[in-house]
Amino acid sequence: MTTLNTLPPALAPGALPELIDALVEQGWYLGLGVLDAELCAQLHAELATLAGQDALEAAGIGRGQEHRLRRDIRGDAIHWLDRESLAQRRYLEAMGELQRALNQALFLGLFEYEAHFAHYPPGAFYRKHLDSFRGRANRVVSTVGYLNPDWPADGGGEMALFAPDAPEREVARVRPEAGNFACFLSDSVPHEVLPTRRPRASIAGWFRRNASLGGLVDPAR
């Protein structure tokens, strides 16, 4: 019987210290090839199956009563991770390990992680935005794991990150190649998904703080 304990780590050795250092120094981290290749292939196949079964829902902007569809802003379709597969459980266990490391090193008080598959059809994009707003105790740290094998240089679909103190200045761009992983502060790093020229698969996730803890506290950077 295959269990999480018998599988190789989902994150490359040494990735967590590098990630934490990058968050402290600049508010964002990009790791190339840090997600296990077999896990990415399994998750990619699972998302393809969901898309083929018409089990994805059009993604909107805003939450609660403010939620609405705006295809001129965001063009992906999503499915929330629910631990139904071993691959999902393995990915979420890795994010749990990351949560514990962030709490231990940066005292963030993260208590919950939510994530969804994101499928961008050709031509889709997501305009520049923040995942949270300063002073609101909701999303604190964002993650994006990429699942696309053999992504071509001209495939588009890159995620661009912008400077927290100068949102017009691009500081990094990551190709959505399987194994690549991004992590950044939700309320201070603007980012966008550039138009993709082929189907694009990823997992977007967010660590949250308990609202009862009060105001948002960022790590030093």
PDB file of N, CA and C in Angstrom, residues 39-101:
ATOM      1  N   LEU A  39       5.012  13.903  -9.055  1.00  0.00           N
ATOM      2  CA  LEU A  39       3.832  14.514  -8.452  1.00  0.00           C
ATOM      3  C   LEU A  39       3.199  15.510  -9.413  1.00  0.00           C
ATOM      4  N   CYS A  40       4.009  16.324 -10.067  1.00  0.00           N
ATOM      5  CA  CYS A  40       3.472  17.293 -11.036  1.00  0.00           C
ATOM      6  C   CYS A  40       2.729  16.584 -12.156  1.00  0.00           C
ATOM      7  N   ALA A  41       3.280  15.464 -12.638  1.00  0.00           N
ATOM      8  CA  ALA A  41       2.628  14.717 -13.714  1.00  0.00           C
ATOM      9  C   ALA A  41       1.283  14.166 -13.254  1.00  0.00           C
ATOM     10  N   GLN A  42       1.226  13.658 -12.023  1.00  0.00           N
ATOM     11  CA  GLN A  42      -0.032  13.120 -11.502  1.00  0.00           C
ATOM     12  C   GLN A  42      -1.085  14.219 -11.353  1.00  0.00           C
ATOM     13  N   LEU A  43      -0.678  15.362 -10.829  1.00  0.00           N
ATOM     14  CA  LEU A  43      -1.617  16.468 -10.651  1.00  0.00           C
ATOM     15  C   LEU A  43      -2.066  17.028 -11.993  1.00  0.00           C
ATOM     16  N   HIS A  44      -1.157  17.087 -12.953  1.00  0.00           N
ATOM     17  CA  HIS A  44      -1.508  17.564 -14.288  1.00  0.00           C
ATOM     18  C   HIS A  44      -2.546  16.646 -14.925  1.00  0.00           C
ATOM     19  N   ALA A  45      -2.358  15.346 -14.776  1.00  0.00           N
ATOM     20  CA  ALA A  45      -3.316  14.390 -15.335  1.00  0.00           C
ATOM     21  C   ALA A  45      -4.666  14.508 -14.640  1.00  0.00           C
ATOM     22  N   GLU A  46      -4.650  14.747 -13.335  1.00  0.00           N
ATOM     23  CA  GLU A  46      -5.904  14.896 -12.599  1.00  0.00           C
ATOM     24  C   GLU A  46      -6.670  16.127 -13.065  1.00  0.00           C
ATOM     25  N   LEU A  47      -5.956  17.236 -13.269  1.00  0.00           N
ATOM     26  CA  LEU A  47      -6.614  18.443 -13.755  1.00  0.00           C
ATOM     27  C   LEU A  47      -7.161  18.240 -15.165  1.00  0.00           C
ATOM     28  N   ALA A  48      -6.410  17.539 -16.009  1.00  0.00           N
ATOM     29  CA  ALA A  48      -6.886  17.267 -17.365  1.00  0.00           C
ATOM     30  C   ALA A  48      -8.171  16.441 -17.333  1.00  0.00           C
ATOM     31  N   THR A  49      -8.244  15.483 -16.412  1.00  0.00           N
ATOM     32  CA  THR A  49      -9.453  14.678 -16.270  1.00  0.00           C
ATOM     33  C   THR A  49     -10.633  15.535 -15.827  1.00  0.00           C
ATOM     34  N   LEU A  50     -10.404  16.400 -14.854  1.00  0.00           N
ATOM     35  CA  LEU A  50     -11.466  17.288 -14.385  1.00  0.00           C
ATOM     36  C   LEU A  50     -11.962  18.188 -15.513  1.00  0.00           C
ATOM     37  N   ALA A  51     -11.026  18.709 -16.304  1.00  0.00           N
ATOM     38  CA  ALA A  51     -11.425  19.560 -17.425  1.00  0.00           C
ATOM     39  C   ALA A  51     -12.241  18.762 -18.447  1.00  0.00           C
ATOM     40  N   GLY A  52     -11.822  17.520 -18.701  1.00  0.00           N
ATOM     41  CA  GLY A  52     -12.537  16.685 -19.654  1.00  0.00           C
ATOM     42  C   GLY A  52     -13.928  16.301 -19.178  1.00  0.00           C
ATOM     43  N   GLN A  53     -14.124  16.275 -17.853  1.00  0.00           N
ATOM     44  CA  GLN A  53     -15.429  15.954 -17.276  1.00  0.00           C
ATOM     45  C   GLN A  53     -16.278  17.195 -17.043  1.00  0.00           C
ATOM     46  N   ASP A  54     -15.803  18.344 -17.508  1.00  0.00           N
ATOM     47  CA  ASP A  54     -16.503  19.614 -17.306  1.00  0.00           C
ATOM     48  C   ASP A  54     -16.745  19.874 -15.819  1.00  0.00           C
ATOM     49  N   ALA A  55     -15.724  19.530 -14.996  1.00  0.00           N
ATOM     50  CA  ALA A  55     -15.840  19.675 -13.543  1.00  0.00           C
ATOM     51  C   ALA A  55     -15.145  20.930 -13.022  1.00  0.00           C
ATOM     52  N   LEU A  56     -14.749  21.831 -13.920  1.00  0.00           N
ATOM     53  CA  LEU A  56     -14.132  23.084 -13.512  1.00  0.00           C
ATOM     54  C   LEU A  56     -15.175  24.204 -13.564  1.00  0.00           C
ATOM     55  N   GLU A  57     -14.991  25.214 -12.737  1.00  0.00           N
ATOM     56  CA  GLU A  57     -15.906  26.351 -12.742  1.00  0.00           C
ATOM     57  C   GLU A  57     -15.148  27.624 -13.094  1.00  0.00           C
ATOM     58  N   ALA A  58     -15.789  28.501 -13.825  1.00  0.00           N
ATOM     59  CA  ALA A  58     -15.165  29.761 -14.209  1.00  0.00           C
ATOM     60  C   ALA A  58     -14.792  30.546 -12.961  1.00  0.00           C
ATOM     61  N   ALA A  59     -13.555  31.034 -12.913  1.00  0.00           N
ATOM     62  CA  ALA A  59     -13.084  31.769 -11.752  1.00  0.00           C
ATOM     63  C   ALA A  59     -13.548  33.217 -11.823  1.00  0.00           C
ATOM     64  N   GLY A  60     -13.875  33.777 -10.674  1.00  0.00           N
ATOM     65  CA  GLY A  60     -14.288  35.168 -10.602  1.00  0.00           C
ATOM     66  C   GLY A  60     -13.329  35.981  -9.774  1.00  0.00           C
ATOM     67  N   ILE A  61     -13.695  37.202  -9.494  1.00  0.00           N
ATOM     68  CA  ILE A  61     -12.916  38.080  -8.628  1.00  0.00           C
ATOM     69  C   ILE A  61     -13.794  38.490  -7.452  1.00  0.00           C
ATOM     70  N   GLY A  62     -13.147  38.790  -6.326  1.00  0.00           N
ATOM     71  CA  GLY A  62     -13.890  39.146  -5.130  1.00  0.00           C
ATOM     72  C   GLY A  62     -14.371  37.906  -4.399  1.00  0.00           C
ATOM     73  N   ARG A  63     -14.846  38.107  -3.155  1.00  0.00           N
ATOM     74  CA  ARG A  63     -15.314  37.005  -2.327  1.00  0.00           C
ATOM     75  C   ARG A  63     -16.697  37.326  -1.777  1.00  0.00           C
ATOM     76  N   GLY A  64     -17.416  36.274  -1.433  1.00  0.00           N
ATOM     77  CA  GLY A  64     -18.731  36.469  -0.843  1.00  0.00           C
ATOM     78  C   GLY A  64     -19.686  37.179  -1.786  1.00  0.00           C
ATOM     79  N   GLN A  65     -20.375  38.187  -1.265  1.00  0.00           N
ATOM     80  CA  GLN A  65     -21.359  38.911  -2.059  1.00  0.00           C
ATOM     81  C   GLN A  65     -20.711  39.765  -3.138  1.00  0.00           C
ATOM     82  N   GLU A  66     -19.387  39.996  -3.028  1.00  0.00           N
ATOM     83  CA  GLU A  66     -18.687  40.806  -4.021  1.00  0.00           C
ATOM     84  C   GLU A  66     -18.145  39.968  -5.176  1.00  0.00           C
ATOM     85  N   HIS A  67     -18.331  38.643  -5.116  1.00  0.00           N
ATOM     86  CA  HIS A  67     -17.806  37.762  -6.153  1.00  0.00           C
ATOM     87  C   HIS A  67     -18.570  37.963  -7.461  1.00  0.00           C
ATOM     88  N   ARG A  68     -17.802  38.072  -8.560  1.00  0.00           N
ATOM     89  CA  ARG A  68     -18.427  38.232  -9.871  1.00  0.00           C
ATOM     90  C   ARG A  68     -17.461  37.762 -10.949  1.00  0.00           C
ATOM     91  N   LEU A  69     -17.993  37.376 -12.084  1.00  0.00           N
ATOM     92  CA  LEU A  69     -17.180  36.970 -13.225  1.00  0.00           C
ATOM     93  C   LEU A  69     -16.782  38.200 -14.021  1.00  0.00           C
ATOM     94  N   ARG A  70     -15.478  38.273 -14.339  1.00  0.00           N
ATOM     95  CA  ARG A  70     -14.958  39.366 -15.176  1.00  0.00           C
ATOM     96  C   ARG A  70     -13.925  38.765 -16.109  1.00  0.00           C
ATOM     97  N   ARG A  71     -14.371  38.287 -17.262  1.00  0.00           N
ATOM     98  CA  ARG A  71     -13.441  37.621 -18.178  1.00  0.00           C
ATOM     99  C   ARG A  71     -12.453  38.596 -18.789  1.00  0.00           C
ATOM    100  N   ASP A  72     -12.711  39.891 -18.676  1.00  0.00           N
ATOM    101  CA  ASP A  72     -11.744  40.877 -19.138  1.00  0.00           C
ATOM    102  C   ASP A  72     -10.622  41.066 -18.132  1.00  0.00           C
ATOM    103  N   ILE A  73     -10.761  40.480 -16.947  1.00  0.00           N
ATOM    104  CA  ILE A  73      -9.729  40.557 -15.913  1.00  0.00           C
ATOM    105  C   ILE A  73      -9.084  39.198 -15.669  1.00  0.00           C
ATOM    106  N   ARG A  74      -9.904  38.152 -15.685  1.00  0.00           N
ATOM    107  CA  ARG A  74      -9.424  36.821 -15.308  1.00  0.00           C
ATOM    108  C   ARG A  74     -10.117  35.778 -16.158  1.00  0.00           C
ATOM    109  N   GLY A  75      -9.331  34.857 -16.766  1.00  0.00           N
ATOM    110  CA  GLY A  75      -9.920  33.917 -17.702  1.00  0.00           C
ATOM    111  C   GLY A  75      -9.734  32.450 -17.379  1.00  0.00           C
ATOM    112  N   ASP A  76      -9.344  32.115 -16.146  1.00  0.00           N
ATOM    113  CA  ASP A  76      -9.106  30.717 -15.820  1.00  0.00           C
ATOM    114  C   ASP A  76     -10.356  30.042 -15.269  1.00  0.00           C
ATOM    115  N   ALA A  77     -10.304  28.713 -15.185  1.00  0.00           N
ATOM    116  CA  ALA A  77     -11.334  27.901 -14.543  1.00  0.00           C
ATOM    117  C   ALA A  77     -10.671  27.100 -13.441  1.00  0.00           C
ATOM    118  N   ILE A  78     -11.389  26.829 -12.349  1.00  0.00           N
ATOM    119  CA  ILE A  78     -10.753  26.301 -11.148  1.00  0.00           C
ATOM    120  C   ILE A  78     -11.509  25.091 -10.590  1.00  0.00           C
ATOM    121  N   HIS A  79     -10.803  24.366  -9.709  1.00  0.00           N
ATOM    122  CA  HIS A  79     -11.413  23.296  -8.906  1.00  0.00           C
ATOM    123  C   HIS A  79     -10.633  23.248  -7.592  1.00  0.00           C
ATOM    124  N   TRP A  80     -11.337  23.425  -6.482  1.00  0.00           N
ATOM    125  CA  TRP A  80     -10.674  23.464  -5.183  1.00  0.00           C
ATOM    126  C   TRP A  80     -10.149  22.086  -4.797  1.00  0.00           C
ATOM    127  N   LEU A  81      -8.935  22.047  -4.257  1.00  0.00           N
ATOM    128  CA  LEU A  81      -8.369  20.787  -3.790  1.00  0.00           C
ATOM    129  C   LEU A  81      -9.172  20.282  -2.591  1.00  0.00           C
ATOM    130  N   ASP A  82      -9.467  18.971  -2.603  1.00  0.00           N
ATOM    131  CA  ASP A  82     -10.325  18.392  -1.576  1.00  0.00           C
ATOM    132  C   ASP A  82      -9.746  17.108  -0.965  1.00  0.00           C
ATOM    133  N   ARG A  83      -8.472  16.821  -1.238  1.00  0.00           N
ATOM    134  CA  ARG A  83      -7.774  15.646  -0.687  1.00  0.00           C
ATOM    135  C   ARG A  83      -8.342  14.326  -1.218  1.00  0.00           C
ATOM    136  N   GLU A  84      -9.055  14.362  -2.324  1.00  0.00           N
ATOM    137  CA  GLU A  84      -9.669  13.150  -2.841  1.00  0.00           C
ATOM    138  C   GLU A  84      -8.652  12.192  -3.454  1.00  0.00           C
ATOM    139  N   SER A  85      -7.490  12.673  -3.850  1.00  0.00           N
ATOM    140  CA  SER A  85      -6.483  11.813  -4.466  1.00  0.00           C
ATOM    141  C   SER A  85      -5.210  11.822  -3.630  1.00  0.00           C
ATOM    142  N   LEU A  86      -4.394  10.780  -3.801  1.00  0.00           N
ATOM    143  CA  LEU A  86      -3.114  10.719  -3.110  1.00  0.00           C
ATOM    144  C   LEU A  86      -2.225  11.882  -3.536  1.00  0.00           C
ATOM    145  N   ALA A  87      -2.275  12.246  -4.823  1.00  0.00           N
ATOM    146  CA  ALA A  87      -1.447  13.355  -5.308  1.00  0.00           C
ATOM    147  C   ALA A  87      -1.828  14.658  -4.611  1.00  0.00           C
ATOM    148  N   GLN A  88      -3.132  14.912  -4.469  1.00  0.00           N
ATOM    149  CA  GLN A  88      -3.558  16.119  -3.754  1.00  0.00           C
ATOM    150  C   GLN A  88      -3.086  16.087  -2.304  1.00  0.00           C
ATOM    151  N   ARG A  89      -3.239  14.952  -1.649  1.00  0.00           N
ATOM    152  CA  ARG A  89      -2.829  14.854  -0.244  1.00  0.00           C
ATOM    153  C   ARG A  89      -1.328  15.072  -0.103  1.00  0.00           C
ATOM    154  N   ARG A  90      -0.582  14.564  -1.058  1.00  0.00           N
ATOM    155  CA  ARG A  90       0.874  14.743  -1.007  1.00  0.00           C
ATOM    156  C   ARG A  90       1.247  16.214  -1.185  1.00  0.00           C
ATOM    157  N   TYR A  91       0.592  16.880  -2.119  1.00  0.00           N
ATOM    158  CA  TYR A  91       0.874  18.305  -2.322  1.00  0.00           C
ATOM    159  C   TYR A  91       0.495  19.106  -1.078  1.00  0.00           C
ATOM    160  N   LEU A  92      -0.675  18.827  -0.530  1.00  0.00           N
ATOM    161  CA  LEU A  92      -1.136  19.570   0.645  1.00  0.00           C
ATOM    162  C   LEU A  92      -0.273  19.269   1.865  1.00  0.00           C
ATOM    163  N   GLU A  93       0.259  18.063   1.971  1.00  0.00           N
ATOM    164  CA  GLU A  93       1.175  17.750   3.063  1.00  0.00           C
ATOM    165  C   GLU A  93       2.454  18.583   2.936  1.00  0.00           C
ATOM    166  N   ALA A  94       2.931  18.757   1.708  1.00  0.00           N
ATOM    167  CA  ALA A  94       4.107  19.601   1.496  1.00  0.00           C
ATOM    168  C   ALA A  94       3.823  21.041   1.884  1.00  0.00           C
ATOM    169  N   MET A  95       2.614  21.527   1.569  1.00  0.00           N
ATOM    170  CA  MET A  95       2.259  22.885   1.971  1.00  0.00           C
ATOM    171  C   MET A  95       2.109  22.989   3.487  1.00  0.00           C
ATOM    172  N   GLY A  96       1.680  21.906   4.137  1.00  0.00           N
ATOM    173  CA  GLY A  96       1.650  21.894   5.589  1.00  0.00           C
ATOM    174  C   GLY A  96       3.047  21.994   6.180  1.00  0.00           C
ATOM    175  N   GLU A  97       3.994  21.321   5.550  1.00  0.00           N
ATOM    176  CA  GLU A  97       5.393  21.428   5.982  1.00  0.00           C
ATOM    177  C   GLU A  97       5.893  22.858   5.825  1.00  0.00           C
ATOM    178  N   LEU A  98       5.535  23.487   4.700  1.00  0.00           N
ATOM    179  CA  LEU A  98       5.910  24.882   4.483  1.00  0.00           C
ATOM    180  C   LEU A  98       5.267  25.789   5.525  1.00  0.00           C
ATOM    181  N   GLN A  99       4.004  25.551   5.839  1.00  0.00           N
ATOM    182  CA  GLN A  99       3.315  26.355   6.849  1.00  0.00           C
ATOM    183  C   GLN A  99       4.028  26.272   8.187  1.00  0.00           C
ATOM    184  N   ARG A 100       4.405  25.067   8.596  1.00  0.00           N
ATOM    185  CA  ARG A 100       5.100  24.906   9.879  1.00  0.00           C
ATOM    186  C   ARG A 100       6.445  25.618   9.862  1.00  0.00           C
ATOM    187  N   ALA A 101       7.154  25.554   8.738  1.00  0.00           N
ATOM    188  CA  ALA A 101       8.451  26.220   8.640  1.00  0.00           C
ATOM    189  C   ALA A 101       8.304  27.737   8.701  1.00  0.00           C
TER     190      ALA A 101
END
